[in-house]
């Protein structure tokens, strides 16, 4: 994963995301919830590209290949769980600008008992608060557009 990220950020390589669309990677192993995400996202008509992964290690490889602008993750996923996946991403400076949102049924106490999460990770409780998630993505899109404007 580190090698993939380093190659993606090599001098002279294409900018990370020049498409004008926000790239979202959802890490959720429950197929039903993946369908709920798909259904809701399809009604938003926002400039976003969404990929779904159901395994923590596969998500790390995908981030290494093509870092998303936003990672939406459950904490209880197969393989490397969400806690470890997020720790590994935050330990790698090349992935430090990936925004992370956790959507979990775990309580704050349960999250703290499992080692907690970095302070820059936004945590939403299940059921998935789509209105809040949409606002978060709209803010990312606005930031994306501001960053693309010539100085």
Coordinates of C-alpha atoms in Angstrom, one line a residue:
X1 CA 0.0 0.0 0.0
X2 CA 2.8 2.4 0.9
X3 CA 4.5 1.7 -2.4
X4 CA 1.3 2.2 -4.4
X5 CA 0.8 5.6 -2.6
X6 CA 4.3 6.6 -3.2
X7 CA 4.1 5.8 -6.9
X8 CA 0.8 7.7 -7.1
X9 CA 2.4 10.8 -5.6
X10 CA 5.7 10.6 -7.6
X11 CA 6.8 14.0 -9.0
X12 CA 5.6 14.3 -12.6
X13 CA 2.7 12.0 -12.0
X14 CA -0.8 13.3 -12.8
X15 CA -2.6 15.3 -10.1
X16 CA -4.4 13.1 -7.6
X17 CA -7.9 14.2 -8.7
X18 CA -8.2 16.5 -11.7
X19 CA -11.6 15.2 -12.8
X20 CA -13.7 17.8 -10.9
X21 CA -15.7 15.0 -9.3
X22 CA -15.3 13.9 -5.7
X23 CA -14.2 10.3 -5.4
X24 CA -15.8 8.3 -2.5
X25 CA -14.8 4.9 -1.3
X26 CA -17.3 3.1 0.9
X27 CA -16.0 0.3 3.0
X28 CA -19.0 -1.8 4.1
X29 CA -19.3 -5.5 4.1
X30 CA -23.1 -5.7 4.5
X31 CA -24.5 -6.0 0.9
X32 CA -27.9 -4.7 2.0
X33 CA -26.3 -1.5 3.4
X34 CA -24.2 -1.1 0.2
X35 CA -27.5 -1.1 -1.6
X36 CA -28.9 1.5 0.7
X37 CA -25.8 3.7 0.1
X38 CA -26.2 3.2 -3.7
X39 CA -29.9 4.1 -3.6
X40 CA -29.4 7.3 -1.6
X41 CA -26.3 8.4 -3.5
X42 CA -28.1 7.9 -6.8
X43 CA -30.8 10.5 -5.8
X44 CA -28.3 13.2 -4.9
X45 CA -27.2 14.3 -8.4
X46 CA -23.8 15.4 -7.0
X47 CA -20.5 15.2 -9.0
X48 CA -19.2 12.2 -7.3
X49 CA -17.8 8.8 -8.2
X50 CA -18.5 6.0 -5.7
X51 CA -16.7 2.6 -5.3
X52 CA -17.6 -0.1 -2.8
X53 CA -15.2 -2.4 -1.0
X54 CA -16.2 -5.0 1.6
X55 CA -12.8 -5.9 3.1
X56 CA -10.3 -3.8 5.1
X57 CA -7.2 -5.0 3.3
X58 CA -8.8 -4.6 -0.1
X59 CA -9.7 -1.0 0.9
X60 CA -6.1 -0.2 1.8
X61 CA -4.9 -1.6 -1.6
X62 CA -7.6 0.5 -3.4
X63 CA -6.5 3.7 -1.5
X64 CA -3.0 2.9 -2.5
X65 CA -3.9 2.5 -6.1
X66 CA -6.2 5.5 -6.4
X67 CA -6.7 7.6 -3.2
X68 CA -10.3 8.8 -2.8
X69 CA -11.2 12.2 -1.6
X70 CA -13.5 10.6 1.0
X71 CA -13.4 7.2 2.7
X72 CA -16.7 6.2 4.4
X73 CA -16.1 3.1 6.6
X74 CA -17.7 0.8 9.0
X75 CA -15.5 -0.3 11.9
X76 CA -16.5 -3.9 11.9
X77 CA -15.4 -5.3 8.6
X78 CA -13.6 -8.5 7.7
X79 CA -9.8 -8.8 7.4
X80 CA -8.2 -5.7 8.8
X81 CA -11.0 -4.0 10.8
X82 CA -11.9 -0.4 10.3
X83 CA -9.8 0.7 13.3
X84 CA -6.6 -0.8 11.9
X85 CA -7.3 0.3 8.4
X86 CA -7.7 3.9 9.6
X87 CA -4.6 3.8 11.7
X88 CA -2.6 2.5 8.8
X89 CA -3.9 5.3 6.5
X90 CA -3.2 8.0 9.1
X91 CA 0.3 6.6 9.7
X92 CA 1.1 7.1 6.0
X93 CA 1.7 10.8 5.2
X94 CA 0.8 10.1 1.6
X95 CA -2.7 9.3 2.6
X96 CA -3.1 12.0 5.3
X97 CA -5.3 14.2 3.1
X98 CA -8.0 11.5 2.6
X99 CA -11.1 12.6 4.5
X100 CA -12.5 9.8 6.7
X101 CA -16.1 9.4 7.9
X102 CA -17.0 6.4 10.1
X103 CA -20.5 5.1 10.2
X104 CA -20.9 2.6 13.0
X105 CA -23.3 1.1 15.5
X106 CA -20.6 1.2 18.1
X107 CA -21.0 3.6 21.0
X108 CA -18.3 6.2 21.9
X109 CA -17.4 4.0 24.8
X110 CA -16.9 1.0 22.5
X111 CA -14.8 3.0 20.1
X112 CA -12.6 4.3 22.9
X113 CA -12.2 0.8 24.4
X114 CA -11.0 -0.4 21.0
X115 CA -8.3 2.3 20.9
X116 CA -10.2 5.2 19.6
X117 CA -9.9 7.0 16.3
X118 CA -7.8 9.9 15.2
X119 CA -9.4 13.3 16.0
X120 CA -9.8 14.2 12.3
X121 CA -12.2 11.3 11.7
X122 CA -15.9 12.2 11.7
X123 CA -18.1 9.6 13.4
X124 CA -21.7 9.1 12.6
X125 CA -23.9 6.5 14.3
X126 CA -26.0 4.0 12.5
X127 CA -28.6 4.1 11.1
X128 CA -26.8 6.0 8.4
X129 CA -27.6 9.7 8.7
X130 CA -27.7 10.4 4.9
X131 CA -28.7 14.0 5.4
X132 CA -25.5 14.7 7.4
X133 CA -23.4 12.6 5.0
X134 CA -24.8 14.5 2.0
X135 CA -23.9 17.8 3.7
X136 CA -20.4 16.5 4.4
X137 CA -19.9 15.5 0.7
X138 CA -21.4 18.8 -0.5
X139 CA -18.8 20.7 1.6
X140 CA -16.0 18.5 0.1
X141 CA -17.3 19.3 -3.4
X142 CA -17.3 23.1 -2.6
X143 CA -13.7 22.8 -1.2
X144 CA -12.7 20.8 -4.3
X145 CA -14.1 23.5 -6.6
X146 CA -12.3 26.3 -4.6
X147 CA -9.0 24.4 -4.8
X148 CA -9.3 24.0 -8.6
X149 CA -9.7 27.7 -9.3
X150 CA -6.6 29.4 -10.6
X151 CA -4.9 31.8 -8.2

